[in-house]
Each structure stands twice: as structure tokens, then as C-alpha cells.
Short mmCIF file of C-alpha atoms and ligand atoms in Angstrom, two decimals:
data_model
loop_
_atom_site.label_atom_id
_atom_site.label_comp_id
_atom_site.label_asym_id
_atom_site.label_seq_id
_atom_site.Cartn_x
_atom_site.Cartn_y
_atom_site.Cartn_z
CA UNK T 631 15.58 -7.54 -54.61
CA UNK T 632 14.90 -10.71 -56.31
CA UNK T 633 13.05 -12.60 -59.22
CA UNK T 634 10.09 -14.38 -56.96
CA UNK T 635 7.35 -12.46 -57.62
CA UNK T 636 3.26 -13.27 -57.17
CA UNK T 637 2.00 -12.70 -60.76
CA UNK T 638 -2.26 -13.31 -60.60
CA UNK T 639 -1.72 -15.27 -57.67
CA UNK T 640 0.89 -17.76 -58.73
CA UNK T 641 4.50 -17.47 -57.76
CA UNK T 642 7.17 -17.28 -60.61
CA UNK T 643 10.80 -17.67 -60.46
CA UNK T 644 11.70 -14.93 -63.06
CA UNK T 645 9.74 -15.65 -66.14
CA UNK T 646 8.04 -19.38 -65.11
CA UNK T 647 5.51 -20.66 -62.63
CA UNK T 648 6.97 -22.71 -59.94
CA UNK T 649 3.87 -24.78 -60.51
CA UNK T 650 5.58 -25.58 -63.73
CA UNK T 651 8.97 -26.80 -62.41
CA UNK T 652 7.93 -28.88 -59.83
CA UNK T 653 5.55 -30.54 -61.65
CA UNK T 654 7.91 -32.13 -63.93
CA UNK T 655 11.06 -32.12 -61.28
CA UNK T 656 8.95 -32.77 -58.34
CA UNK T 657 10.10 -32.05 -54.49
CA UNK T 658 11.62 -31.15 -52.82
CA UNK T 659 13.70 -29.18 -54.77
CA UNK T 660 15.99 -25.77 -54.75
CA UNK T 661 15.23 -23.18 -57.09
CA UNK T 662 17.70 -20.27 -58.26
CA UNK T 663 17.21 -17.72 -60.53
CA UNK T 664 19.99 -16.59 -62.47
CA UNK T 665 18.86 -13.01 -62.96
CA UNK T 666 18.85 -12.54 -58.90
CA UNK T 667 22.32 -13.78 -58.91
CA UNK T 668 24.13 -11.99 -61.84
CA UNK T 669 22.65 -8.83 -60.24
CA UNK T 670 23.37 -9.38 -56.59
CA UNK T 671 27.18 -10.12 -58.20
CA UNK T 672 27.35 -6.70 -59.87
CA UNK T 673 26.08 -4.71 -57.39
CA UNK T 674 28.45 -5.85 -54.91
CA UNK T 675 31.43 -5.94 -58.11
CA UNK T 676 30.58 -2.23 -58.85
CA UNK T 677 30.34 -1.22 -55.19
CA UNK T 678 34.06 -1.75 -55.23
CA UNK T 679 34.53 -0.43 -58.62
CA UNK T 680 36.84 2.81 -57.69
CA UNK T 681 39.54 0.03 -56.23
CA UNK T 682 41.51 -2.72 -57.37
CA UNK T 683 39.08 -5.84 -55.84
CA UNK T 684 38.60 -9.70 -56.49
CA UNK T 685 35.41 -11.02 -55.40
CA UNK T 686 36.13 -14.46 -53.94
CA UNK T 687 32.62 -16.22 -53.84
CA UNK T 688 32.19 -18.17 -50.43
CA UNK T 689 31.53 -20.96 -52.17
CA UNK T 690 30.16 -23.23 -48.81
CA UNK T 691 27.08 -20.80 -49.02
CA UNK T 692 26.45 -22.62 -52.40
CA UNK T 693 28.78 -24.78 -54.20
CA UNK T 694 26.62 -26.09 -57.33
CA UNK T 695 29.07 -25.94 -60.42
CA UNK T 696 26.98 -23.94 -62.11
CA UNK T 697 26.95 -20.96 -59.66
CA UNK T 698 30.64 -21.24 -59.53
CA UNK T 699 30.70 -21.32 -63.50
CA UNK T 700 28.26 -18.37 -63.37
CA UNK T 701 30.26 -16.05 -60.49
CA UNK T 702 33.71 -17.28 -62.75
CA UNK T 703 32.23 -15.97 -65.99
CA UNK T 704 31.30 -12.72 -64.59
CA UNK T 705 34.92 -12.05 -63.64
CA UNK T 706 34.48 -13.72 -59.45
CA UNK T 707 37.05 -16.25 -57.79
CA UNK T 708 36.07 -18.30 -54.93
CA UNK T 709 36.75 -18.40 -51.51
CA UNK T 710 37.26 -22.03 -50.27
CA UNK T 711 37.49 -24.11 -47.56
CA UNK T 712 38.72 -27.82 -48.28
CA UNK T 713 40.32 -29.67 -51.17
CA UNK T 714 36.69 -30.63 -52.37
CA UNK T 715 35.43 -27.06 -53.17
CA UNK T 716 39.50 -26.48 -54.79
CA UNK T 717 38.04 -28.99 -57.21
CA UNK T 718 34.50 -27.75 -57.72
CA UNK T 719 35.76 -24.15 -58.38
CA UNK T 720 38.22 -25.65 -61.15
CA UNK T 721 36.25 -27.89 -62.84
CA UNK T 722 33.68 -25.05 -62.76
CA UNK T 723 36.73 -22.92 -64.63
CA UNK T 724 37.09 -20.60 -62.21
CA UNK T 725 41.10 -19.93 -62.93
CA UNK T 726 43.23 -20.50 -59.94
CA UNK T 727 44.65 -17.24 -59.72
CA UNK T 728 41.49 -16.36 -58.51
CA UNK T 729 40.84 -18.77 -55.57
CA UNK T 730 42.24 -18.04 -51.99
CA UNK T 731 41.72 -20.63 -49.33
CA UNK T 732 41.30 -20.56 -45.49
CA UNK T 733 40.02 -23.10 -43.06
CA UNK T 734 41.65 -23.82 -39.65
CA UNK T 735 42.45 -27.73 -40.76
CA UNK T 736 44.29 -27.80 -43.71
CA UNK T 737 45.50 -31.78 -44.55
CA UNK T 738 49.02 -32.18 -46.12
CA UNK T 739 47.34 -33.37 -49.19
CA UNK T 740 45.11 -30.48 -49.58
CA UNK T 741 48.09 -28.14 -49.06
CA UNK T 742 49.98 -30.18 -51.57
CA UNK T 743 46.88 -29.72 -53.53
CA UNK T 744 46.73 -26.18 -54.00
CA UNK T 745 50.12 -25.73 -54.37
CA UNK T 746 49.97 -27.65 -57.07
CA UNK T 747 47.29 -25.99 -58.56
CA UNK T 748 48.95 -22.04 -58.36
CA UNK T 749 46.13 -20.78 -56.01
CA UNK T 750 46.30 -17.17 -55.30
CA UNK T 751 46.53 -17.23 -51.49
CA UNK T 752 46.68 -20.10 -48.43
CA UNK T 753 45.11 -17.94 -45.63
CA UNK T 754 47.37 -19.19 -42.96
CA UNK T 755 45.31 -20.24 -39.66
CA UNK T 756 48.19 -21.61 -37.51
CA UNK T 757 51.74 -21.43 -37.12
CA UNK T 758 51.68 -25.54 -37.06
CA UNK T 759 49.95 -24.73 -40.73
CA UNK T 760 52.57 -22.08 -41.69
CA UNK T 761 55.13 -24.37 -41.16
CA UNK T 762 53.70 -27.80 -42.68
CA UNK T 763 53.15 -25.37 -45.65
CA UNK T 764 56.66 -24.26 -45.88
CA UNK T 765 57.87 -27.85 -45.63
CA UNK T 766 55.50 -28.94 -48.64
CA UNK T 767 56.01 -26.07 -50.96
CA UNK T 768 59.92 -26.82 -49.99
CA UNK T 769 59.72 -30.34 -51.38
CA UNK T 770 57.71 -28.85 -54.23
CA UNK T 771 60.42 -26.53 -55.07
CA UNK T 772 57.48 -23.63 -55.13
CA UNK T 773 57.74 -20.63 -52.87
CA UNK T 774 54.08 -20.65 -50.97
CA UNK T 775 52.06 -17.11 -51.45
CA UNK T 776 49.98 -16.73 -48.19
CA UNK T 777 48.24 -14.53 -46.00
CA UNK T 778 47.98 -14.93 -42.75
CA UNK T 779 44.33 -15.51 -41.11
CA UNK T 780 44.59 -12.10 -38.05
CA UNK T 781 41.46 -12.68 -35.59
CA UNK T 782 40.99 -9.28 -34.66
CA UNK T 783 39.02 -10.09 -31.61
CA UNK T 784 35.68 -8.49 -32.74
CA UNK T 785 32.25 -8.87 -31.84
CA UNK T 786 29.90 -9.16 -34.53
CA UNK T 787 26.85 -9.31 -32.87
CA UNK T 788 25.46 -12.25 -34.93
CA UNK T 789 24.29 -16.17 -33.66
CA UNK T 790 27.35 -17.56 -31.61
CA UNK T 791 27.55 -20.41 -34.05
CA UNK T 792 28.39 -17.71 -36.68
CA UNK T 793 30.53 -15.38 -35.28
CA UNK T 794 34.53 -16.13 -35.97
CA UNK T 795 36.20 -13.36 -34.81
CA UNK T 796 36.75 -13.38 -31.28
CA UNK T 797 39.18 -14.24 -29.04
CA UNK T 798 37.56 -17.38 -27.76
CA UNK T 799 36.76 -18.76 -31.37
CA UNK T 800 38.81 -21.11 -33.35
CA UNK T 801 39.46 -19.11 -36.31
CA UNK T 802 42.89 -17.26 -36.91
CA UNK T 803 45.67 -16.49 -35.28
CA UNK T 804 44.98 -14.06 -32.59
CA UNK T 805 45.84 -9.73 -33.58
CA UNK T 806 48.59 -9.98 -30.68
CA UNK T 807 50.56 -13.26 -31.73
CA UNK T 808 50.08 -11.77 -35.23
CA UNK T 809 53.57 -9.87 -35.42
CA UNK T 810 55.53 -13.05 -34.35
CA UNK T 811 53.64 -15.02 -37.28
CA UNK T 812 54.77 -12.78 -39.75
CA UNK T 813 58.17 -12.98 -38.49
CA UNK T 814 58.37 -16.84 -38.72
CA UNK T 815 56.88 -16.40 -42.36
CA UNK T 816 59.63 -14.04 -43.09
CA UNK T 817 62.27 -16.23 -41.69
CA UNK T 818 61.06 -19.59 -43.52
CA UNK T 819 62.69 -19.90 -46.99
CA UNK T 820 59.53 -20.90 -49.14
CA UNK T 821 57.13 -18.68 -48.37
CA UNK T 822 56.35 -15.63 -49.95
CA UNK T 823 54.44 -13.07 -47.55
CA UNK T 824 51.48 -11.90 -49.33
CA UNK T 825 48.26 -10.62 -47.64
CA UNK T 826 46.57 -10.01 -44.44
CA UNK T 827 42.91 -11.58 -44.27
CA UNK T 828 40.04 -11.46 -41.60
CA UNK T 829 36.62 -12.78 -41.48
CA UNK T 830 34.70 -11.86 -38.37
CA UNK T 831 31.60 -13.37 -38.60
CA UNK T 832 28.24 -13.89 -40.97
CA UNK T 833 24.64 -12.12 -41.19
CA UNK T 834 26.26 -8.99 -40.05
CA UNK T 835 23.66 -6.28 -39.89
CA UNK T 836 25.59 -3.92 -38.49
CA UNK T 837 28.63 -1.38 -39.95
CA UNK T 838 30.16 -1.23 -36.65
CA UNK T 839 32.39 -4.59 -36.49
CA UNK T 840 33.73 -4.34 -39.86
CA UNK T 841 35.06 -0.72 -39.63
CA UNK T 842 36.49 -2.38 -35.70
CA UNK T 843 38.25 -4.63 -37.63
CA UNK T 844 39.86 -2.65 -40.26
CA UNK T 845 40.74 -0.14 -37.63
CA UNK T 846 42.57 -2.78 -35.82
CA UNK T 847 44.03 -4.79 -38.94
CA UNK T 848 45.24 -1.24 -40.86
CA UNK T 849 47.31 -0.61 -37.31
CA UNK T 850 48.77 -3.86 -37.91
CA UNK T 851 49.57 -3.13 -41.31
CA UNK T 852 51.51 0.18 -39.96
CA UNK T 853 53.78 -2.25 -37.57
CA UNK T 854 53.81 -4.40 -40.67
CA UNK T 855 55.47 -1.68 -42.77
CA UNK T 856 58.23 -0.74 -40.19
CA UNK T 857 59.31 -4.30 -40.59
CA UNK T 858 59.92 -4.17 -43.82
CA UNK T 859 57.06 -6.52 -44.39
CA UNK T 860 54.88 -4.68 -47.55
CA UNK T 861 51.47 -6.69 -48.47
CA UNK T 862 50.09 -6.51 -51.77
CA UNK T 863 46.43 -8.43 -50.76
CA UNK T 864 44.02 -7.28 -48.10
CA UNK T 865 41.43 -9.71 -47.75
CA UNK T 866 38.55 -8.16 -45.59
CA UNK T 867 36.11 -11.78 -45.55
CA UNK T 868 32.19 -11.93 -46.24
CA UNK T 869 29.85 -11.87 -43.56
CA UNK T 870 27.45 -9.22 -44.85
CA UNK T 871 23.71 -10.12 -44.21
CA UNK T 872 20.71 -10.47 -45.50
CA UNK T 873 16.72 -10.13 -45.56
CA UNK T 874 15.04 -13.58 -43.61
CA UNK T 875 12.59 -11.51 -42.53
CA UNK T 876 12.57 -8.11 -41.14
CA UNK T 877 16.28 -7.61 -40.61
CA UNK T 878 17.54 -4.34 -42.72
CA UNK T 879 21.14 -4.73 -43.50
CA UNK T 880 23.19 -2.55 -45.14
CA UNK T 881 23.01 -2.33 -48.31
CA UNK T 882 26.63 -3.60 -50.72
CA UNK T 883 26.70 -0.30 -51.71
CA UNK T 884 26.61 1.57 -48.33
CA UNK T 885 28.84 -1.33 -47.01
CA UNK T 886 31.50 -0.94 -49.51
CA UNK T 887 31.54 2.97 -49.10
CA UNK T 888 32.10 2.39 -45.33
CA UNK T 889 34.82 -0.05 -45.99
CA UNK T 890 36.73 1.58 -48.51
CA UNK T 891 36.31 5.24 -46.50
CA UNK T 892 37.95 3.13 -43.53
CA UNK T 893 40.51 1.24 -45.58
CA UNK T 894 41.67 4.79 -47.12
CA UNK T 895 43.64 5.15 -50.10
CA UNK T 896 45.99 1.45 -50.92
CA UNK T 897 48.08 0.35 -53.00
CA UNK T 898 47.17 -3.15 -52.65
CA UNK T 899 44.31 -5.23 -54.23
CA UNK T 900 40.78 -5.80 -51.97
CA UNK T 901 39.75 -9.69 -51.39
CA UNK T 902 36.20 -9.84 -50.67
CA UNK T 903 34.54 -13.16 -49.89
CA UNK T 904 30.93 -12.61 -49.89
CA UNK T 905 28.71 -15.68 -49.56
CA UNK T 906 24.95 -15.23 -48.49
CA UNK T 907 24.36 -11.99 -49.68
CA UNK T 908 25.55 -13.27 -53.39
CA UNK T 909 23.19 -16.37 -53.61
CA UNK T 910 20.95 -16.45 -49.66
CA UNK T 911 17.52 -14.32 -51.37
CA UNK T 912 18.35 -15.59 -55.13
CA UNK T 913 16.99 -19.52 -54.23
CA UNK T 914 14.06 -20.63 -52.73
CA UNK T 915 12.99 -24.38 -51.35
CA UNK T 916 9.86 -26.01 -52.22
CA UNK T 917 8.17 -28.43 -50.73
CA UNK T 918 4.84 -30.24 -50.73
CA UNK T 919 2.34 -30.37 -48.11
CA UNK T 920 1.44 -34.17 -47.20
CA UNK T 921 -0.71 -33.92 -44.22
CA UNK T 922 -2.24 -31.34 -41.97
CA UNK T 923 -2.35 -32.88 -38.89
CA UNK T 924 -4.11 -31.06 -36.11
CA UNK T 925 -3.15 -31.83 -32.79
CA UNK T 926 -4.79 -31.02 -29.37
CA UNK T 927 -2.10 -28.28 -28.62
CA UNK T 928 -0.57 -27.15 -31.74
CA UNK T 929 -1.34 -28.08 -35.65
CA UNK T 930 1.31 -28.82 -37.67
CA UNK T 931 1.61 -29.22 -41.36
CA UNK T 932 3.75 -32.05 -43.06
CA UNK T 933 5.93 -31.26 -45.84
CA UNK T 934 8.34 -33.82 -48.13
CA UNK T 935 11.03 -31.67 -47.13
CA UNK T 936 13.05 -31.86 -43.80
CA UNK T 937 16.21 -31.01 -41.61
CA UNK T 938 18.23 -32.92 -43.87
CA UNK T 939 16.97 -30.94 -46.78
CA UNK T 940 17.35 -27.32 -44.68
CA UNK T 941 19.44 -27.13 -41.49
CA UNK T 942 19.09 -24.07 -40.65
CA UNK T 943 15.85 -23.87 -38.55
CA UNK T 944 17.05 -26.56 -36.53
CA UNK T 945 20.15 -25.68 -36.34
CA UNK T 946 20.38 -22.22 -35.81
CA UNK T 947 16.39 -21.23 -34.78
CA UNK T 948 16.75 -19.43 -38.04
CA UNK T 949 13.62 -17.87 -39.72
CA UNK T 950 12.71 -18.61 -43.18
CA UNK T 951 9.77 -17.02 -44.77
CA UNK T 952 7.45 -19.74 -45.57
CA UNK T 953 4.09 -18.88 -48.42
CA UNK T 954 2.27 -20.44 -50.93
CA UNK T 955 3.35 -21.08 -54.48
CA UNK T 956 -0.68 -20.83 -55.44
CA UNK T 957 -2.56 -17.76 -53.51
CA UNK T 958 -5.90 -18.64 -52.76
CA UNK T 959 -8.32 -16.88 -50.68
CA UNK T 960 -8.79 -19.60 -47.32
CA UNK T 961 -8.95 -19.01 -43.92
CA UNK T 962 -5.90 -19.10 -42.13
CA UNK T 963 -4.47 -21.40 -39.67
CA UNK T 964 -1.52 -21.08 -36.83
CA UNK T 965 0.88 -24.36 -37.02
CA UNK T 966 4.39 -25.81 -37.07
CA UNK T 967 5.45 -26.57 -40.73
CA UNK T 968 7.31 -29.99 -40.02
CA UNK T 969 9.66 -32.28 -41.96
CA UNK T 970 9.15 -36.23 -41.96
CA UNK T 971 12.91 -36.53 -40.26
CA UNK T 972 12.60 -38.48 -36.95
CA UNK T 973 13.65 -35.34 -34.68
CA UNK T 974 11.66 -32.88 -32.86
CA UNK T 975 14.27 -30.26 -33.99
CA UNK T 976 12.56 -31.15 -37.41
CA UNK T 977 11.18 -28.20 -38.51
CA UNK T 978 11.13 -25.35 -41.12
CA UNK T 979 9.00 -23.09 -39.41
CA UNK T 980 7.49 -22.84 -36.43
CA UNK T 981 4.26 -21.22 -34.85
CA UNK T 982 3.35 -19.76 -38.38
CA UNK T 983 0.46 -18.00 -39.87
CA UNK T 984 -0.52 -19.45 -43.42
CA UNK T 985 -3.56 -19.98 -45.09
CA UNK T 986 -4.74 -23.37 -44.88
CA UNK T 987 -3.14 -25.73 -47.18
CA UNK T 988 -4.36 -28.70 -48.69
CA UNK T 989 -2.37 -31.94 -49.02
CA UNK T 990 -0.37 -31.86 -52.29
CA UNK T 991 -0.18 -28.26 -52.55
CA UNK T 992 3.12 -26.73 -52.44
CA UNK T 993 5.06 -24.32 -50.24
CA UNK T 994 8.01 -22.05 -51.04
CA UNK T 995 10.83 -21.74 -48.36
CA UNK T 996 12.36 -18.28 -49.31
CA UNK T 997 15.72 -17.30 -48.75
CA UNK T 998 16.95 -20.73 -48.87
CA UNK T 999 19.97 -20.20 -51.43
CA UNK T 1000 22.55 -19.59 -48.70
CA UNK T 1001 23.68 -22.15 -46.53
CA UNK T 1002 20.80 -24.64 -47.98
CA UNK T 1003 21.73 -27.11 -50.49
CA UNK T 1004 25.11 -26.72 -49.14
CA UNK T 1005 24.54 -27.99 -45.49
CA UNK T 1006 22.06 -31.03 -46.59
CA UNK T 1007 22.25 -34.52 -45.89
CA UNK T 1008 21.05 -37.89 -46.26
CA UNK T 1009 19.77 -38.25 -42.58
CA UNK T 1010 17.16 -40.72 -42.60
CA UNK T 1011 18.45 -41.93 -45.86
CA UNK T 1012 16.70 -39.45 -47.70
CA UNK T 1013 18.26 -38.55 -51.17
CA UNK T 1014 18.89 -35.12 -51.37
CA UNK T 1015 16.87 -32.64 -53.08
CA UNK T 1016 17.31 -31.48 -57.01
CA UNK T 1017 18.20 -28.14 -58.07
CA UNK T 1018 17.19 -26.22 -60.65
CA UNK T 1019 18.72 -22.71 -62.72
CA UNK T 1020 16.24 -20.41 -63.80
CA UNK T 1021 16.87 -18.15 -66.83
CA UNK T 1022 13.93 -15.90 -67.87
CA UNK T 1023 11.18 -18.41 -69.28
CA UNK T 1024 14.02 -21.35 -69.49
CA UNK T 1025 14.99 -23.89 -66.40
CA UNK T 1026 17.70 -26.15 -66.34
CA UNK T 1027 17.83 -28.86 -63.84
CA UNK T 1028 21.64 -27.81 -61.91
CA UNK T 1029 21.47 -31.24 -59.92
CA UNK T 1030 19.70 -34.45 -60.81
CA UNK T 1031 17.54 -35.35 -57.35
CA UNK T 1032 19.29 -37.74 -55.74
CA UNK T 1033 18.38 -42.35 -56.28
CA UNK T 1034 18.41 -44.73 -53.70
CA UNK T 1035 21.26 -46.58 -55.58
CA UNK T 1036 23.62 -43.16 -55.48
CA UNK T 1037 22.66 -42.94 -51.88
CA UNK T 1038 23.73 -46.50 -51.17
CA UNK T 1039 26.26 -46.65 -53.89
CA UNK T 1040 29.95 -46.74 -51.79
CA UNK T 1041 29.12 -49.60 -49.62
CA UNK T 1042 29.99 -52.76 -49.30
CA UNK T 1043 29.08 -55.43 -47.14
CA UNK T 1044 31.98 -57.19 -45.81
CA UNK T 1045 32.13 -61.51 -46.11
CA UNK T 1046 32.66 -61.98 -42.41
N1 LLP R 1028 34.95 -16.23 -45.58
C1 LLP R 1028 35.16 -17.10 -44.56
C2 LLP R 1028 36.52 -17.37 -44.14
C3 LLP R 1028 34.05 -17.74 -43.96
O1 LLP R 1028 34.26 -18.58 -42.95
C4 LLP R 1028 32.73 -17.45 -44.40
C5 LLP R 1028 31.58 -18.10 -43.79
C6 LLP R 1028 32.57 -16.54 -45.47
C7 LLP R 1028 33.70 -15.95 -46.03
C8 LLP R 1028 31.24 -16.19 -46.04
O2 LLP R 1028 30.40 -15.58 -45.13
P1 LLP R 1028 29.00 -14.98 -45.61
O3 LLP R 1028 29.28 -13.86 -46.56
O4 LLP R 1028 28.23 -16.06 -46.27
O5 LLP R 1028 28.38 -14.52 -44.35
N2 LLP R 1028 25.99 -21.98 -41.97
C9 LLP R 1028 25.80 -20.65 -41.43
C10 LLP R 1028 26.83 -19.68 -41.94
C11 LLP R 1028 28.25 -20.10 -41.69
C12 LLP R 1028 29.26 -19.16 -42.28
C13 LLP R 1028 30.63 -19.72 -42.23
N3 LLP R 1028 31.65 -18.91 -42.81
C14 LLP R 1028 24.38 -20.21 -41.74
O6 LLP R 1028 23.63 -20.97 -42.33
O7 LLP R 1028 23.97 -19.12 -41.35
#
């Protein structure tokens, strides 16, 4: 459910006509509303209730400092990925006893970073990592709390570009060289063995490959116990999907029963790191129309926003719903909805069934709020797009649209 509703004919974000934003923001520009948010947070927050839980917040689905402050105030961590979002989720006050990090490529720095910091967990990828991390925490005189990354070798049945837990992917170190990683950990003097984390994939629609994996990682956990080695932190990823279009995924509440019926009775705190389903249907793109352009074998229909804007058409084939942000009563027409980027890949939607729009009217690209903003660009030096909060009747502009002279603003040209 979400707060993009058709009220006579005009589409509102909660309580205010898109019409209304964009004519003073302009486009393109991402809108969220707050209400959709808070309550996709709580659902999934109180479908863990009967546990101990922190909800790490994927934070590359979305890292404006405002959703961060927002997921932060309502009790969230994050989940991050580089030193860049470790300083977004700060400044954003989310406390660092509430941020775990993975990501297969750790830098020195960044590892120096979040030691630094007090961070909850390093999610351990390598044993290359585990052992640079042992060196820097050594230096720091700080004893390194970490999990260590298990790839459970899982099929999540999801695009290949999003699936991370199988054998052949990156992510990890692989469930039968786990044992031997925990070992080193135990034997190296400044780290302090502290979870077990896994993150198989995203837009999971399917039960199936989470209850795989905690299957597998609870058996580890057994051979982990008659070592002596006792974990206080299971850390079970995000990956749960959502609506695009038709797609029915489980619902948090359904998902977390399943989960916790599989996990069983622990005495050990829950890490989720949900990213889509938290923000993915609570933000919408819009864009203007500039030109329909009708062409001998297909029609397309220009909009101001492109590739760079949205990736994940392009990228991915993914669907995005695309309508009207004024219903009017037209006759229809089948075309490509097309950025201005100089690619073919350039599109948002493709082989689509809208009414006919006129030039300057303006579209809404729903389900943008995951994976949008976050994955933008200035290909084709285009500035990137403003985005906007929405509380009830009130908007607040999240992130000034982008000037030429911020765009251009780090480089110099040389004297030879
Ligand atoms: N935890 C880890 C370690 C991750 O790598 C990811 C996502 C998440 C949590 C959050 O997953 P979510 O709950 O959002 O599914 N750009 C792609 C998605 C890439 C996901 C990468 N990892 C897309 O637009 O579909």
C-alpha cells in the first residue's frame, strides 16, 4: 500500500497534487511520501516484534539523509556498503551501534573508518579482508566485532544481476570454507567473533530460498557451537520484493513468520537489512512529456527524464508502471516512453499503452523509490534530478536539483 492515489482525476502524493510540486520544483524530480515509508518501516519492525531484531536499512536502495534521519528516528540502523554511506548514516544520526557493513572491497581507510567510528559489525567478505582488519584494529588498539559474510550457495530465482548467493557470485565466503574462516578469526588476536550474516539475493518473490538458507546457515551455527564459537548476531540480509507490476510477494508479515518459524527459538539478536521493500513503492519519478514523435514502426514519447535519471529499465529490462499525473478521457496510443540520453537502451518503458499525452504534460514513474535516485548519474552531463519529502499537505524539497556549476564544479583544466 502506498500514498499515490487518483483523487477526481489528479494524482496526489498523500495530501497534495503532484501538479502542485512540480510546478514550482519542476522535472524531473523524485517524490516520497513520508506516510508510505514510516508505515512500510513498522510493518516490517512489528513483524519481528516477538524477537530481539535491528532493522539495518539498505541504505544503497535510497541514501537521501532524510530517509536515513527518518528510518534512525523510528528506532532503524543502516546497512552499508562503502565509507560514503558510513558518513551519510552518521551525519543523518543514525548512532553507530546501529550500522553493520558488508561489501566485498573494503579499502584500508574505510576499515580504519569504521573502526573508528564503533560500528556494530564489519561483515567479513574475505579472509584477505579478515586479516587487513585484524592488522588495522591491531594498530588501533580496538578488538574488531565482525561477522563473517557465509554464501550459502542458494538460488534465488531473481535477475542474474541481482542474485548474490551462489556459488559462482562474488559475494561471501563460500558455506564450505566457512568453518576454516571462523577458525582464523578465532586465532587472530583483535577480533572479536560476533555474527553470522547472509544476503542471497533481491526482489525475492519467493519463501523458498530464504528458509534454504537458514536451513543451511543454522547447521553451520550447530558446527559453530561444538567449537566453542557462540554468536550473539544473526544477520539474515534484505532481498524481499516488491509490487512493479503484477508480481505478488510475500507479504513482511508472512515473511517474517516463515523466517522466525525456521530460525526457531535464539538467544541472539536478528539483523535484517531490508532495502526496496522499505522505500521501492513509497517514491515515484516524474517526468514531462516533450514530444510525441510518431515513427513509421513504433511511436515513442519524449520525456525530460532519462537512463541517467532511472537505470533500471535499461539496465535490468525492469518494468515500471508508467500513468498520468492528470486523467483525462483521450484515446490511447501504443509507444516507447524514451529519455533524451544518446542510447538506444534509453528508455523507461517500452511498448506501453497510455492515453495520448500532450507535450508538457507530466508522467509519473511508480515504484521508483528503490534503486532510483540512488543509481543516477550525470551521463550526458545532465544534473541530476531533485527530490522532494511529502508529509500530509506539506513538501519539503530533500535535494536541491542539481546546476551546471555543481556538475562541473571539481575540475580543473590543467596549464599544459
Ligand atoms: N544487504 C546486502 C548485503 C545487499 O547487497 C543488498 C542489496 C541488500 C541488503 C538490500 O536488498 P533489498 O532488500 O533492497 O533487495 N540495483 C538493483 C538491486 C541491487 C541490490 C544489491 N544489494 C535493482 O535496482 O534492482
Amino acid at each position: 500500500m502506498h500514498y499515490f492515489q487518483y483523487k477526481n482525476n489528479r494524482l496526489y502524493a498523500e495530501g497534495i497534487p503532484i501538479e502542485e510540486i512540480v510546478d514550482q520544483v519542476g522535472t524531473p524530480c523524485y517524490i516520497y511520501s513520508q506516510a508510505t515509508l514510516e508505515r512500510h518501516y513498522k510493518t516490517f519492525d512489528q513483524a519481528f516484534s516477538r524477537i530481539p531484531h535491528l532493522i539495518c536499512y539498505s541504505q544503497k536502495a535510497n541514501s537521501n539523509l532524510a530517509l536515513l534521519a527518518l528510518f534512525g528516528r523510528l528506532g532503524g540502523g543502516a546497512d552499508i556498503v562503502s565509507g560514503g554511506e558510513l558518513y551519510r548514516a552518521l551525519k543523518a544520526g543514525i548512532p553507530p551501534e546501529r550500522i553493520v557493513y558488508s561489501g566485498v572491497g573494503k579499502t584500508a581507510e574505510e576499515i580504519h573508518y569504521a573502526l573508528k567510528e564503533k560500528i556494530l559489525l564489519l561483515n567479513i567478505e574475505s579472509p584477505e579482508e579478515l586479516k587487513l582488519v585484524n592488522e588495522i584494529a591491531g594498530r588501533m588498539r580496538r578488538k574488531a566485532s565482525i561477522s563473517i559474510r557465509v554464501n550459502p550457495d542458494i538460488d534465488p530465482k531473481t535477475h542474474p544481476y541481482v542474485s548474490t548467493g551462489l556459488k559462482k557470485n562474488k559475494f561471501g565466503i563460500s558455506i564450505y570454507q566457512s568453518l576454516n574462516e571462523y577458525q582464523l578469526a578465532r586465532s587472530l588476536p583483535n577480533i572479536h567473533i560476533a555474527g553470522i550474516d547472509f544476503h542471497i539475493g533481491s526482489q525475492l518473490l519467493d519463501i523458498g530460498p530464504f528458509r534454504e538458507a537458514i536451513q543451511k546457515i543454522k547447521k553451520l551455527i550447530v558446527q559453530l557451537q561444538n567449537m566453542d564459537i557462540e554468536i550473539q548476531y544473526l544477520d539474515l540480509g534484505g532481498g524481499l520484493g516488491i509490487t512493479y507490476s503484477e508480481e505478488e510477494p510475500p507479504h513482511p508479515k508472512v515473511y517474517a513468520q516463515a523466517v522466525l518459524k525456521e530460525v526457531g527459538p535464539i538467544p541472539y539478536t536478528l539483523i535484517l537489512e531490508p532495502g526496496r521493500v522499505l522505500v521501492g513503492n513509497a517514491g515515484i519519478l516524474v517526468t514531462k512529456v516533450l514530444y510525441l514523435k510518431k515513427g513509421e514502426e513504433k511511436n515513442f514519447i519524449i520525456v525530460d527524464a532519462g537512463m541517467n535519471d532511472l537505470l533500471r529499465p535499461s539496465l535490468y529490462g525492469s518494468y515500471h508502471h508508467i500513468q498520468p499525473v492528470v486523467r483525462r478521457v483521450r484515446t490511447q496510443i501504443r509507444a516507447d516512453v524514451v529519455g533524451p540520453i544518446c542510447e538506444s537502451g534509453d528508455f523507461l518503458g517500452k511498448d506501453r499503452t497510455l492515453p495520448t499525452p500532450d507535450s508538457g504534460e507530466f508522467l509519473a514513474v511508480m515504484s521508483a523509490g528503490a534503486y532510483g535516485f540512488s543509481m543516477a548519474s550525470n551521463y550526458n552531463s545532465r544534473p541530476r534530478a531533485a527530490e522532494i519529502l511529502v508529509h500530509e499537505k506539506e513538501f519539503h524539497i530533500i535535494r536541491k536539483r542539481e546546476t551546471y556549476a555543481q556538475m562541473t564544479a571539481l575540475e580543473r583544466i590543467p596549464g599544459f
